[in-house]
Structures are given as structure tokens and as C-alpha cells.
PDB file of C-alpha atoms and ligand atoms in Angstrom:
ATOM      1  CA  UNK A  18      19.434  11.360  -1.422  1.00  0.00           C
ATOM      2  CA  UNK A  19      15.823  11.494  -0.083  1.00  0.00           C
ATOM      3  CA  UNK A  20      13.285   9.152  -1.176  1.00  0.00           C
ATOM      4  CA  UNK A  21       9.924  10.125  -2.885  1.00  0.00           C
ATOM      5  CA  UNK A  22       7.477   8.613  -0.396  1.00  0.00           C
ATOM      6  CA  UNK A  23       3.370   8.251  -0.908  1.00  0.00           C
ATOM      7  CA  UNK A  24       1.776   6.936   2.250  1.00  0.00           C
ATOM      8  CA  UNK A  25      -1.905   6.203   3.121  1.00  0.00           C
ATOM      9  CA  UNK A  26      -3.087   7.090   6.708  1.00  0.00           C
ATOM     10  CA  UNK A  27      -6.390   5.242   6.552  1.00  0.00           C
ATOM     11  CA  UNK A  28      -7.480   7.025  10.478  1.00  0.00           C
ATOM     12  CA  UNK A  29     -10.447   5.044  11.823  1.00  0.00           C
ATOM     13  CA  UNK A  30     -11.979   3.401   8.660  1.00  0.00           C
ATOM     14  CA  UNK A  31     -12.395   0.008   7.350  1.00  0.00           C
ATOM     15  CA  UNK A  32     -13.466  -2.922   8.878  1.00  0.00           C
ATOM     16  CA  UNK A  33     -10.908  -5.760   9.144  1.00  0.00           C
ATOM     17  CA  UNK A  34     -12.032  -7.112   6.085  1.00  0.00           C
ATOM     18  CA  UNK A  35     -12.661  -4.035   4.530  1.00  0.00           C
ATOM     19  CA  UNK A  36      -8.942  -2.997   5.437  1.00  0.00           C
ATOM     20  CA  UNK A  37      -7.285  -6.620   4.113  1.00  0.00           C
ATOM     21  CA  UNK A  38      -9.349  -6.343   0.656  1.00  0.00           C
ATOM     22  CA  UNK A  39      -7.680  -2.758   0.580  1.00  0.00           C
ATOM     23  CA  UNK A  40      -4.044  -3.915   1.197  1.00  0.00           C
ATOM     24  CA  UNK A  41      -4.455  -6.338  -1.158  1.00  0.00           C
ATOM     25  CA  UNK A  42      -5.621  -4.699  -4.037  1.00  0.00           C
ATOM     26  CA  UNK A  43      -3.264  -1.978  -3.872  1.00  0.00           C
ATOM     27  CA  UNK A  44      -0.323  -4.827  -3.105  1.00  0.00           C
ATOM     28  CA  UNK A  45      -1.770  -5.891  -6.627  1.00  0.00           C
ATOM     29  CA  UNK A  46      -1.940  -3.142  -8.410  1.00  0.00           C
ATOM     30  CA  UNK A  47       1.339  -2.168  -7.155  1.00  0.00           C
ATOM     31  CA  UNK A  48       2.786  -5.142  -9.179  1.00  0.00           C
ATOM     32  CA  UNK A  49       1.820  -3.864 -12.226  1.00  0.00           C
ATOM     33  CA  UNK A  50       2.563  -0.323 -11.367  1.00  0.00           C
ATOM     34  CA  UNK A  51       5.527   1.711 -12.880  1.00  0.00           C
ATOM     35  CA  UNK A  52       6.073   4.416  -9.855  1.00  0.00           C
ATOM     36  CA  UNK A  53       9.057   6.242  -8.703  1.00  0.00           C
ATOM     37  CA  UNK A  54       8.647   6.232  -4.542  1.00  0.00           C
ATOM     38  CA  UNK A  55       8.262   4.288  -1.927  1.00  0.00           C
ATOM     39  CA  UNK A  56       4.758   3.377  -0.590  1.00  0.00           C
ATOM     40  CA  UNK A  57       3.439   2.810   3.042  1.00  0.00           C
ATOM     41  CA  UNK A  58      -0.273   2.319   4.082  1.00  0.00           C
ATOM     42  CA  UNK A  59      -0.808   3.004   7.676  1.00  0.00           C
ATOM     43  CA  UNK A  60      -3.882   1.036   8.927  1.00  0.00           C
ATOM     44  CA  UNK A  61      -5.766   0.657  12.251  1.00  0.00           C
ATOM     45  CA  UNK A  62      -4.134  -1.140  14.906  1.00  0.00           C
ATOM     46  CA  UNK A  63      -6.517  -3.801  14.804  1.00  0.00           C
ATOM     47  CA  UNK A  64      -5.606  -4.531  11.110  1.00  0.00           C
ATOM     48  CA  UNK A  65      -1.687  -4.925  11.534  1.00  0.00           C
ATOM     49  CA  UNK A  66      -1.262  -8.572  11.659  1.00  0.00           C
ATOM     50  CA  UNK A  67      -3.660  -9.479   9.018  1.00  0.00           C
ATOM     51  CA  UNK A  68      -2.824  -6.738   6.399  1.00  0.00           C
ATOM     52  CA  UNK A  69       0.839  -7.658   7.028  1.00  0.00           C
ATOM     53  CA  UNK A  70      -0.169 -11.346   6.193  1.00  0.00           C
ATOM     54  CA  UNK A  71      -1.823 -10.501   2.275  1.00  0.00           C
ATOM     55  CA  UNK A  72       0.740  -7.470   1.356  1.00  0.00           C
ATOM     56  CA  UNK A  73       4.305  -8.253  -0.197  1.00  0.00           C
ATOM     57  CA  UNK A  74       6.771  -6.166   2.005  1.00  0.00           C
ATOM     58  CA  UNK A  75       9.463  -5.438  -0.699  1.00  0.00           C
ATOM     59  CA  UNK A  76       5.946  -3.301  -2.454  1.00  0.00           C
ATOM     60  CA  UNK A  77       4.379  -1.868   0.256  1.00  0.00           C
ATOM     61  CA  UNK A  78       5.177  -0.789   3.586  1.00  0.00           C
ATOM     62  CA  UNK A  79       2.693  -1.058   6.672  1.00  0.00           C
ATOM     63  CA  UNK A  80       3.055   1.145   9.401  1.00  0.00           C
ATOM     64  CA  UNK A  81       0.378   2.427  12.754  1.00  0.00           C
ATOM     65  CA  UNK A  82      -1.295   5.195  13.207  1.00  0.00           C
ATOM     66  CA  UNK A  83      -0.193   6.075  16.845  1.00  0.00           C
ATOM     67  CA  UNK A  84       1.983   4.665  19.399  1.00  0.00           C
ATOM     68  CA  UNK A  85       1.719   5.022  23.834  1.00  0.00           C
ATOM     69  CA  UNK A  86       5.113   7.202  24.911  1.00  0.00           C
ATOM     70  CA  UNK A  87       5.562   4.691  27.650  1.00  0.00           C
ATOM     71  CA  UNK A  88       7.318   1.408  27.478  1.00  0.00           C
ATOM     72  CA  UNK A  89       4.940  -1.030  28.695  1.00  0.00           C
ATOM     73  CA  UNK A  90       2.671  -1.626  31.709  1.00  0.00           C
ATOM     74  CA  UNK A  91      -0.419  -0.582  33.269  1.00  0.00           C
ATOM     75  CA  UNK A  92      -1.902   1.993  30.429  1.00  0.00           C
ATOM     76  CA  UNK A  93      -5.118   0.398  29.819  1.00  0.00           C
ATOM     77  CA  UNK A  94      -5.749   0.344  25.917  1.00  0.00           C
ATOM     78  CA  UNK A  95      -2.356   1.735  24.931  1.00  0.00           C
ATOM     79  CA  UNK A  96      -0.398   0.045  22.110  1.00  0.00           C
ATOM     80  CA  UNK A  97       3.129   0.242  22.888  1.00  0.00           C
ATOM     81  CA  UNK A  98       5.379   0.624  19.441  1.00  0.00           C
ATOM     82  CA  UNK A  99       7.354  -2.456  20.532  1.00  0.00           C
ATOM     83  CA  UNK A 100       3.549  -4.564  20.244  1.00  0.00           C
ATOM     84  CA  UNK A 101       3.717  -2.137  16.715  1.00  0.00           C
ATOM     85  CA  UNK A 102       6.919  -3.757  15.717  1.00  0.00           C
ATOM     86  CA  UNK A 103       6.003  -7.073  16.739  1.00  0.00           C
ATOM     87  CA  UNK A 104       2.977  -6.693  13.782  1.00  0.00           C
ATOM     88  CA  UNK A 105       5.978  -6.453  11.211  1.00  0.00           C
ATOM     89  CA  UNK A 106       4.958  -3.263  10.822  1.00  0.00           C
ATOM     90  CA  UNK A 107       8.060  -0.497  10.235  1.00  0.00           C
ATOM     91  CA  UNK A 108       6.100   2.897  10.406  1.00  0.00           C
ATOM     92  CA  UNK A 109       4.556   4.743  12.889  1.00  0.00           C
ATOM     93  CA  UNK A 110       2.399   8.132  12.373  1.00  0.00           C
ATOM     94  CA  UNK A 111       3.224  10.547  15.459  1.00  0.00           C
ATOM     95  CA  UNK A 112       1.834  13.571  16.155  1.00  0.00           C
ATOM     96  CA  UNK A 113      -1.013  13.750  13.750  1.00  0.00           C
ATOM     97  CA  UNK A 114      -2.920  17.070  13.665  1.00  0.00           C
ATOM     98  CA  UNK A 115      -6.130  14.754  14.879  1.00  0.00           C
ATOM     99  CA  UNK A 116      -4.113  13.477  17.958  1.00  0.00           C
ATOM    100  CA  UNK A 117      -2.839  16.818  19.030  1.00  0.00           C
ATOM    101  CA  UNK A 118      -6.459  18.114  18.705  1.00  0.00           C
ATOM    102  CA  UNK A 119      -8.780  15.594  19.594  1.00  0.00           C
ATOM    103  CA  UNK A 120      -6.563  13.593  22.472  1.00  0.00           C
ATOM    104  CA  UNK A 121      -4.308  16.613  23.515  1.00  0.00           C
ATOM    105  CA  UNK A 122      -0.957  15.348  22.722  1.00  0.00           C
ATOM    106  CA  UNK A 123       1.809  17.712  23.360  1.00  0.00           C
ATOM    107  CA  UNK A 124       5.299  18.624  22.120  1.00  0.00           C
ATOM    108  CA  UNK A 125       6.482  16.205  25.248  1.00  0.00           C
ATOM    109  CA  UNK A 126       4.709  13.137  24.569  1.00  0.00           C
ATOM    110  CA  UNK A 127       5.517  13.687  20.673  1.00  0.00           C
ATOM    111  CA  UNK A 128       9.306  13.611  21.425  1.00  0.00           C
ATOM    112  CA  UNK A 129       8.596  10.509  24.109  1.00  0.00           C
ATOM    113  CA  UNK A 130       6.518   8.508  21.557  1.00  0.00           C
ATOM    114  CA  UNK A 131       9.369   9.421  18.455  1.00  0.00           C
ATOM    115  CA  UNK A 132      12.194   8.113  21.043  1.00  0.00           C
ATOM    116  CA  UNK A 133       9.669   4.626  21.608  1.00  0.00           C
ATOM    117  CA  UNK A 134       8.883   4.089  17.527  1.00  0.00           C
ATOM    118  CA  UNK A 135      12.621   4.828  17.202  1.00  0.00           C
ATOM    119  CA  UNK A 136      13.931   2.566  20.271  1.00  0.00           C
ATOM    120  CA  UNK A 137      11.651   0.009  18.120  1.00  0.00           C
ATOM    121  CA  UNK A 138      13.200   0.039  15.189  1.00  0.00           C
ATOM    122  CA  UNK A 139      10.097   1.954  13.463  1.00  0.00           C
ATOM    123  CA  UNK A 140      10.401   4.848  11.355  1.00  0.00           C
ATOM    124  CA  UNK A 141       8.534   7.910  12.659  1.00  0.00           C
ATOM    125  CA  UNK A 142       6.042   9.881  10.438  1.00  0.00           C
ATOM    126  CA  UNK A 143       5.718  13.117  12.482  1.00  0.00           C
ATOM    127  CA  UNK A 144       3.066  15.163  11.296  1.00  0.00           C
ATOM    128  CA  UNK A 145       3.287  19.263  12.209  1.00  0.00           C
ATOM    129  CA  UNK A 146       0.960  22.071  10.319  1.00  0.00           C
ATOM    130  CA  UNK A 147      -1.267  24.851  11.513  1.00  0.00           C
ATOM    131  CA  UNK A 148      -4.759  25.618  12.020  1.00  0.00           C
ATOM    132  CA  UNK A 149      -6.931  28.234  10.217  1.00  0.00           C
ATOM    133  CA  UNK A 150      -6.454  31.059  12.574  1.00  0.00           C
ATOM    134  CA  UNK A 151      -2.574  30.791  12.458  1.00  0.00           C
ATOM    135  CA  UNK A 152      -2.698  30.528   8.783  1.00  0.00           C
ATOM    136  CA  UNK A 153      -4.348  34.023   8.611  1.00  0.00           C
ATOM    137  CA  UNK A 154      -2.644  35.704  11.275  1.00  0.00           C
ATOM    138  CA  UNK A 155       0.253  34.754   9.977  1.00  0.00           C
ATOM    139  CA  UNK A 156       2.164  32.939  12.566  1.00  0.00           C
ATOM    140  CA  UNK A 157       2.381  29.582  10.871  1.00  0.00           C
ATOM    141  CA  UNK A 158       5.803  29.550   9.685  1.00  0.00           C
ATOM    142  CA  UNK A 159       6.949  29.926  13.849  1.00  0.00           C
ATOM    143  CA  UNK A 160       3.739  27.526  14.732  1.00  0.00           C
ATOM    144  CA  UNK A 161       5.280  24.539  12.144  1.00  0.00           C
ATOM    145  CA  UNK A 162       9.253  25.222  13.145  1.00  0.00           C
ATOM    146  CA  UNK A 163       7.970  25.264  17.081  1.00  0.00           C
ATOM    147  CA  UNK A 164       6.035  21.603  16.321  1.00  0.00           C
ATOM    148  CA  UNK A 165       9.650  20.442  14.551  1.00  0.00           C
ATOM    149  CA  UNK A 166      11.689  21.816  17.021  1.00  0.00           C
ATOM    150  CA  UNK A 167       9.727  19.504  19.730  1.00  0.00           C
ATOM    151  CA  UNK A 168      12.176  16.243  18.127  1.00  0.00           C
ATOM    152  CA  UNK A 169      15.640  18.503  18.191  1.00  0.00           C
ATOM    153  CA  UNK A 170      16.160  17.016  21.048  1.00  0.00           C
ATOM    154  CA  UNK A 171      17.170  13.730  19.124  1.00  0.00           C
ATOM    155  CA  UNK A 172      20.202  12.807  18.683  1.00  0.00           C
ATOM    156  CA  UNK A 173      21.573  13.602  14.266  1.00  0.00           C
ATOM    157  CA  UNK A 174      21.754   9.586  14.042  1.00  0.00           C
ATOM    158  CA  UNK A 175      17.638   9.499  15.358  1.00  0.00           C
ATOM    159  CA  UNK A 176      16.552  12.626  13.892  1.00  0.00           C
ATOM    160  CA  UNK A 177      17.517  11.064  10.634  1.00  0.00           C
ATOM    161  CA  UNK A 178      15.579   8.463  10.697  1.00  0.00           C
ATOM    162  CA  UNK A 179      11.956  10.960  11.138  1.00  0.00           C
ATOM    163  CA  UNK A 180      10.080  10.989   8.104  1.00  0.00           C
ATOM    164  CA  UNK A 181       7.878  14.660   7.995  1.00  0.00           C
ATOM    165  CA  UNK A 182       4.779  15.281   7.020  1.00  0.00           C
ATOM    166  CA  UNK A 183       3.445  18.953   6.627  1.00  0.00           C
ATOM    167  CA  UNK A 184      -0.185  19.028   7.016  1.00  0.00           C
ATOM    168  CA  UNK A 185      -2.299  22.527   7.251  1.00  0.00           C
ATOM    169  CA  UNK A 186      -4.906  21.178   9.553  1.00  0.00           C
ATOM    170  CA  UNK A 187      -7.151  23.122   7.492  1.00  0.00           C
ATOM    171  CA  UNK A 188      -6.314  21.870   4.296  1.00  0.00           C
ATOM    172  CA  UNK A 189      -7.310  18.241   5.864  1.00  0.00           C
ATOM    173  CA  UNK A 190     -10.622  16.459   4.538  1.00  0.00           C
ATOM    174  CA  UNK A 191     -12.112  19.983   3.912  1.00  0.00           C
ATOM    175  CA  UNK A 192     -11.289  19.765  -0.147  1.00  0.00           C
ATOM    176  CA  UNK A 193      -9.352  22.780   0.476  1.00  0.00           C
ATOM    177  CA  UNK A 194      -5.802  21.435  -1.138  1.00  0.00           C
ATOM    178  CA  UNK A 195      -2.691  24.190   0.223  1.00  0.00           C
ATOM    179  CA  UNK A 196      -1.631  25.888  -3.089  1.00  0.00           C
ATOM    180  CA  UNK A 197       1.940  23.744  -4.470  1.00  0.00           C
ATOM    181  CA  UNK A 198       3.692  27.071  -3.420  1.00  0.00           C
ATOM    182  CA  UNK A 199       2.154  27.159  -0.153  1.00  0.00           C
ATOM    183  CA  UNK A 200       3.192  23.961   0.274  1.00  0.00           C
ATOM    184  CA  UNK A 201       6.905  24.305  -0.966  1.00  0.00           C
ATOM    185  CA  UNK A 202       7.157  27.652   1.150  1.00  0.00           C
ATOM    186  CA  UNK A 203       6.869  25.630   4.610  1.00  0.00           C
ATOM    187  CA  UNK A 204       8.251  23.083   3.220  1.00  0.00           C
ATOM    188  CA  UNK A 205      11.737  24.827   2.763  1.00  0.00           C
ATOM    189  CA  UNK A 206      11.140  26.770   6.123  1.00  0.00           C
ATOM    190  CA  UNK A 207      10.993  23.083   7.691  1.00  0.00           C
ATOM    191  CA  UNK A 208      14.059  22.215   6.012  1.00  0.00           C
ATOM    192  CA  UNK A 209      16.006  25.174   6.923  1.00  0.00           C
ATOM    193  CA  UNK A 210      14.909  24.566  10.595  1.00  0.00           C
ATOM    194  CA  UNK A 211      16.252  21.182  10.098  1.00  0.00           C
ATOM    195  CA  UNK A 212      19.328  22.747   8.091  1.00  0.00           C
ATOM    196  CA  UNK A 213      19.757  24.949  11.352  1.00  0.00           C
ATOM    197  CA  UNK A 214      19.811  22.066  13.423  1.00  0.00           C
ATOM    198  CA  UNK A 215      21.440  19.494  12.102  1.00  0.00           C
ATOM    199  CA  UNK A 216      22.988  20.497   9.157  1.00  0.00           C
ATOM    200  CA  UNK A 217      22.563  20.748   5.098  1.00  0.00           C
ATOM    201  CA  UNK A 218      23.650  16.663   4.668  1.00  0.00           C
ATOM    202  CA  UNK A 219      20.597  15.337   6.927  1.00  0.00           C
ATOM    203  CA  UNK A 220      18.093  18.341   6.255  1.00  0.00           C
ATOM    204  CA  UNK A 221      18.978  17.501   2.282  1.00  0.00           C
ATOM    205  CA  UNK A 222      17.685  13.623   3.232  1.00  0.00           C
ATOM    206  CA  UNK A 223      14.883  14.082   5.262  1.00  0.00           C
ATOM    207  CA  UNK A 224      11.989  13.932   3.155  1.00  0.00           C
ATOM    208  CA  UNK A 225       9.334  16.045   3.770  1.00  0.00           C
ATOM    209  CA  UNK A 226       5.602  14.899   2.499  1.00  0.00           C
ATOM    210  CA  UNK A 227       2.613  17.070   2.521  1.00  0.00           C
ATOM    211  CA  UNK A 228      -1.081  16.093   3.488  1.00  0.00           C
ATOM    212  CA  UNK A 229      -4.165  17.677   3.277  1.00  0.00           C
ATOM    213  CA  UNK A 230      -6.919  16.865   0.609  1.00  0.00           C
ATOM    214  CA  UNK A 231      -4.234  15.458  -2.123  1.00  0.00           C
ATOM    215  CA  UNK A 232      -5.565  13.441  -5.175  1.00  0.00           C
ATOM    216  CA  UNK A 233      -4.630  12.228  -7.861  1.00  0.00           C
ATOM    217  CA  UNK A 234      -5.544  15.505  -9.903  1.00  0.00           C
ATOM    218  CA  UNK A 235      -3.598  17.402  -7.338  1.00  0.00           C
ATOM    219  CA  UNK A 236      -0.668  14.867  -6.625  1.00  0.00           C
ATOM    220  CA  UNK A 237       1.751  15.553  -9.685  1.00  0.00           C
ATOM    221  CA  UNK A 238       2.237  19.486  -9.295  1.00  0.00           C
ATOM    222  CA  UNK A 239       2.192  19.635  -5.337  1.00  0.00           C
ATOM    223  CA  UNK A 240       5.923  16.762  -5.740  1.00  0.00           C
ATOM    224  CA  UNK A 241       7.278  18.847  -8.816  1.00  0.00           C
ATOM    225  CA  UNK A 242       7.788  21.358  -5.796  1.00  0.00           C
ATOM    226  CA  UNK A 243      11.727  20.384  -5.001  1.00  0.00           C
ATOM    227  CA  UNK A 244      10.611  20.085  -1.250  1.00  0.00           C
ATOM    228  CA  UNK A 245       7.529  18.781  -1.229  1.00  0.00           C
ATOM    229  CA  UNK A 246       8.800  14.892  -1.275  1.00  0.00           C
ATOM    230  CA  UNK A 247       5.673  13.324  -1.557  1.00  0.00           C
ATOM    231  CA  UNK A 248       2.043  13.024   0.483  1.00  0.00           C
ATOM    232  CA  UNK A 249       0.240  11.495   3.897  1.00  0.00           C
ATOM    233  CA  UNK A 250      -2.816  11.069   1.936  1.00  0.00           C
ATOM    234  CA  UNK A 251      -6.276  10.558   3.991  1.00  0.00           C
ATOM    235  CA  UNK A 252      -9.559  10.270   2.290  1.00  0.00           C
ATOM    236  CA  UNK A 253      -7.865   9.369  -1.176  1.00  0.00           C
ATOM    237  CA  UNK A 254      -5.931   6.684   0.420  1.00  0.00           C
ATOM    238  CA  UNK A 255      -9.369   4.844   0.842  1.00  0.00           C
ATOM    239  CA  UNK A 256      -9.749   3.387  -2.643  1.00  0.00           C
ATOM    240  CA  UNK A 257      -6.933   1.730  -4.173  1.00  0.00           C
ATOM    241  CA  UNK A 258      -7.882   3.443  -7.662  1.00  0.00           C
ATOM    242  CA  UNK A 259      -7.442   7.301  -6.207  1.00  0.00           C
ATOM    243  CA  UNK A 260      -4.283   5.818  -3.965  1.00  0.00           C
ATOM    244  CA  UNK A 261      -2.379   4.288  -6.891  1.00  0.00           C
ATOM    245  CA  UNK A 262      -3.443   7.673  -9.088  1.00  0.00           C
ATOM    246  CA  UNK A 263      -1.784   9.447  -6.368  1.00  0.00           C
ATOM    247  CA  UNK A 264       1.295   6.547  -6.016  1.00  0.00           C
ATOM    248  CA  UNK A 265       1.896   6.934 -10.116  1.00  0.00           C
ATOM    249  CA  UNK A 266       1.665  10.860  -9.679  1.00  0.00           C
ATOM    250  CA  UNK A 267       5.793  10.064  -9.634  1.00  0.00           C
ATOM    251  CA  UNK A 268       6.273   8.286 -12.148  1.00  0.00           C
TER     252      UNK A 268
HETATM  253  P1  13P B 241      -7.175  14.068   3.677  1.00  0.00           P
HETATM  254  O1  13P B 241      -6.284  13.562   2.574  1.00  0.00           O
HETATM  255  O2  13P B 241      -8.458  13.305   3.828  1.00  0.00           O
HETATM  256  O3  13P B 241      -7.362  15.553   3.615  1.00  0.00           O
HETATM  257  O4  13P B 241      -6.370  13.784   5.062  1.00  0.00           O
HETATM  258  C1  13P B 241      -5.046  14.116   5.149  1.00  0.00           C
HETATM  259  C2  13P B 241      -4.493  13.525   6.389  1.00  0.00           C
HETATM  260  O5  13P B 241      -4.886  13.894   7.488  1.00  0.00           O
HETATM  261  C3  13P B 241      -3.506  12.454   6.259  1.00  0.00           C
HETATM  262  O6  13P B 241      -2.892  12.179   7.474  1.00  0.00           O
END
């Protein structure tokens, strides 16, 4: 069976001290939390060795917020995922709507940096969703299957091992939360592209979280949706208060 997963994707905030007092009070308040899901915090690069150092693995799981497609060498100010792995950390977000946008990552380099995190022993968090325009034009449900089919060209033993995340770019740090329904519509469409694919056993145990302004108010009804397996949460991942409101949303 899937898992229920909540996991923070902190982008480019926090000092490193700001990012260790973080990880640690949400490694403590995890310890006295009752929650049903897993929980990952993805941090800045800069923050992997030291957040790794004051969080209790079996609680929390640390992953990165990118990864270089290439293997090693002469890519000034890439971090490959093997340097990611050698953190301790076991995640690694790919694809992120702010990475396609902002640095122009394509479908190509998506599927090259999934095959590194994977070749690493790391567990991919692919991220997929539409912007605005497609969401009123109506193309989004062939916009999100075109960003999943960019990994079908994994292998069913990889592809397996991807972790989704359905984001509506315009849902993100705008306030503006998809509805639950919106959110379980694409949702299913991603798992019957996966279904298609692959077949019902791994599409059934992929899980598939949504992002995009979640909270704790929001948290509970968007994962009563039977797809929607939990959330890539961005602002609200920033305080260990809202985070943990969000983590106990499965409870
Ligand atoms: P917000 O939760 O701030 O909308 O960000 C979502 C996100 O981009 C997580 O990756």
C-alpha cells in the first residue's frame, strides 16, 4: 500500500542556524506527535550535513531540493545527487515548478536528474502541475500527464521508487489553495497515466502529494481525497507549529 507522506520544501529560506533550530524543533515535536505518515523536510543544500546531525532519522526524513543531471565533473556550482547522498540525505525534489520556470529545466534533464537521485539511492520527489493560462484553457489534464510521461522512460522497478507531487503553479504561495476536488481530479488522471503505464499494482503504490498553499486549516480535507496522498508544503513548512498542524492533519 502507499504511504501517507507530508514533506516540507523549505526553497531558499533559513539561514544555517535558522534551518538547524527548524529541524530540531519539528524532530521534537515529532516525538510527542501522534501522526499517521511519513515526514521529510527538504532543506537547502548548504544545510544537509548539519540538519542531518540534530534530526533523528527513524522521525524525520531529510532530503535536497535539486540535484545536477550529470555525474560529476566540471559543472561549476552543481551538486551532484551522489554529494546529496553522501549528506545522509534520502530525498531529492526534481522538477519543481520554480526550476522549470525560473532555470529552464526540461522534460530531458528531469528524466536525467530522476535516473542520478535514483542511481544514488535517493528517492525522487517529482513535482508536475500547470500554470494559470493552462488551467483556464483547459489543457491541464494533457499539460500534467505530458510532465509525468517525461519519467516513463524508467524502468517499473525505478518508476516505483518516484514519489509525485501535483502542484498547480498557481495555487503556489499565492493563498489560492486548488479546491480538494480539483486536486483529487488530477490526481486520479496522474494515476491512470501511471495505471496506463505501468500497471494498477505500482500506480495503486505510488503516492501522489499535492502542493500549493496547504495549511493546516486546509490539510485534513485536501488527504480525505483517496488520491491525494498527502502535501509538498512551502510557506507552511517554515514554522514547525503550521508544519506539525499540517503533519497531524493524518492522524
Ligand atoms: P506554498 O505551500 O508556499 O504554496 O508552496 C508550495 C510549494 O511550492 C512546495 O514545493
Amino acid at each position: 500500500m502507499r504511504k501517507n507522506i507530508v514533506a516540507g520544501n523549505w526553497k531558499m529560506n533559513t539561514t544555517l542556524e535558522e534551518g538547524v533550530e527548524l529541524a530540531s524543533n519539528i524532530n521534537e515535536a515529532l516525538k510527542a506527535s501522534k501522526h499517521n505518515c511519513d515526514v521529510v523536510v527538504c532543506v537547502p543544500a548548504t544545510h544537509l550535513v548539519s540538519v542531518n546531525g540534530v534530526i533523528d532519522r527513524e522521525l524525520l526524513g531529510l532530503g535536497a531540493e535539486n540535484c545536477s543531471e550529470h555525474d560529476k565533473g566540471a559543472y561549476t556550482g552543481e551538486i551532484s545527487a551522489a554529494m546529496v547522498a553522501s549528506t545522509g540525505a534520502g530525498y531529492c525534489i526534481i522538477g519543481h515548478s520554480e526550476r522549470r520556470q525560473y532555470f529552464g529545466e526540461t522534460n530531458e534533464q528531469l528524466l536525467a536528474k530522476t535516473r542520478q537521485a535514483l542511481a544514488n539511492g535517493l528517492t525522487p520527489i517529482f513535482c508536475v502541475g500547470e500554470v494559470l493560462e493552462q488551467r483556464e484553457d483547459g489543457s491541464f489534464n494533457q499539460v500534467v500527464r505530458s510532465q509525468i510521461e517525461a519519467l516513463f522512460a524508467l524502468d517499473p522497478a525505478d518508476f516505483a521508487k518516484v514519489i509525485v507531487a501535483y502542484e498547480p503553479v498557481w495555487a503556489i504561495g499565492t493563498g489560492k489553495t486548488a479546491t480538494a476536488e480539483q486536486a483529487q481530479d488530477m490526481h486520479a488522471n496522474i494515476r491512470a497515466a501511471i495505471e496506463e503505464k505501468y500497471g494498477k499494482e505500482i500506480a495503486g503504490d505510488t503516492s501522489i502529494l499535492y502542493g500549493g498553499s496547504c495549511k493546516p486549516t486546509n490539510a485534513r480535507e485536501l488527504f480525505s481525497k483517496p488520491d491525494v496522498d498527502g502535501g509538498l508544503i512551502g510557506g507552511a513548512a517554515l514554522k514547525a507549529d503550521s508544519f506539525m498542524g499540517i503533519v497531524e492533519a493524518f492522524d
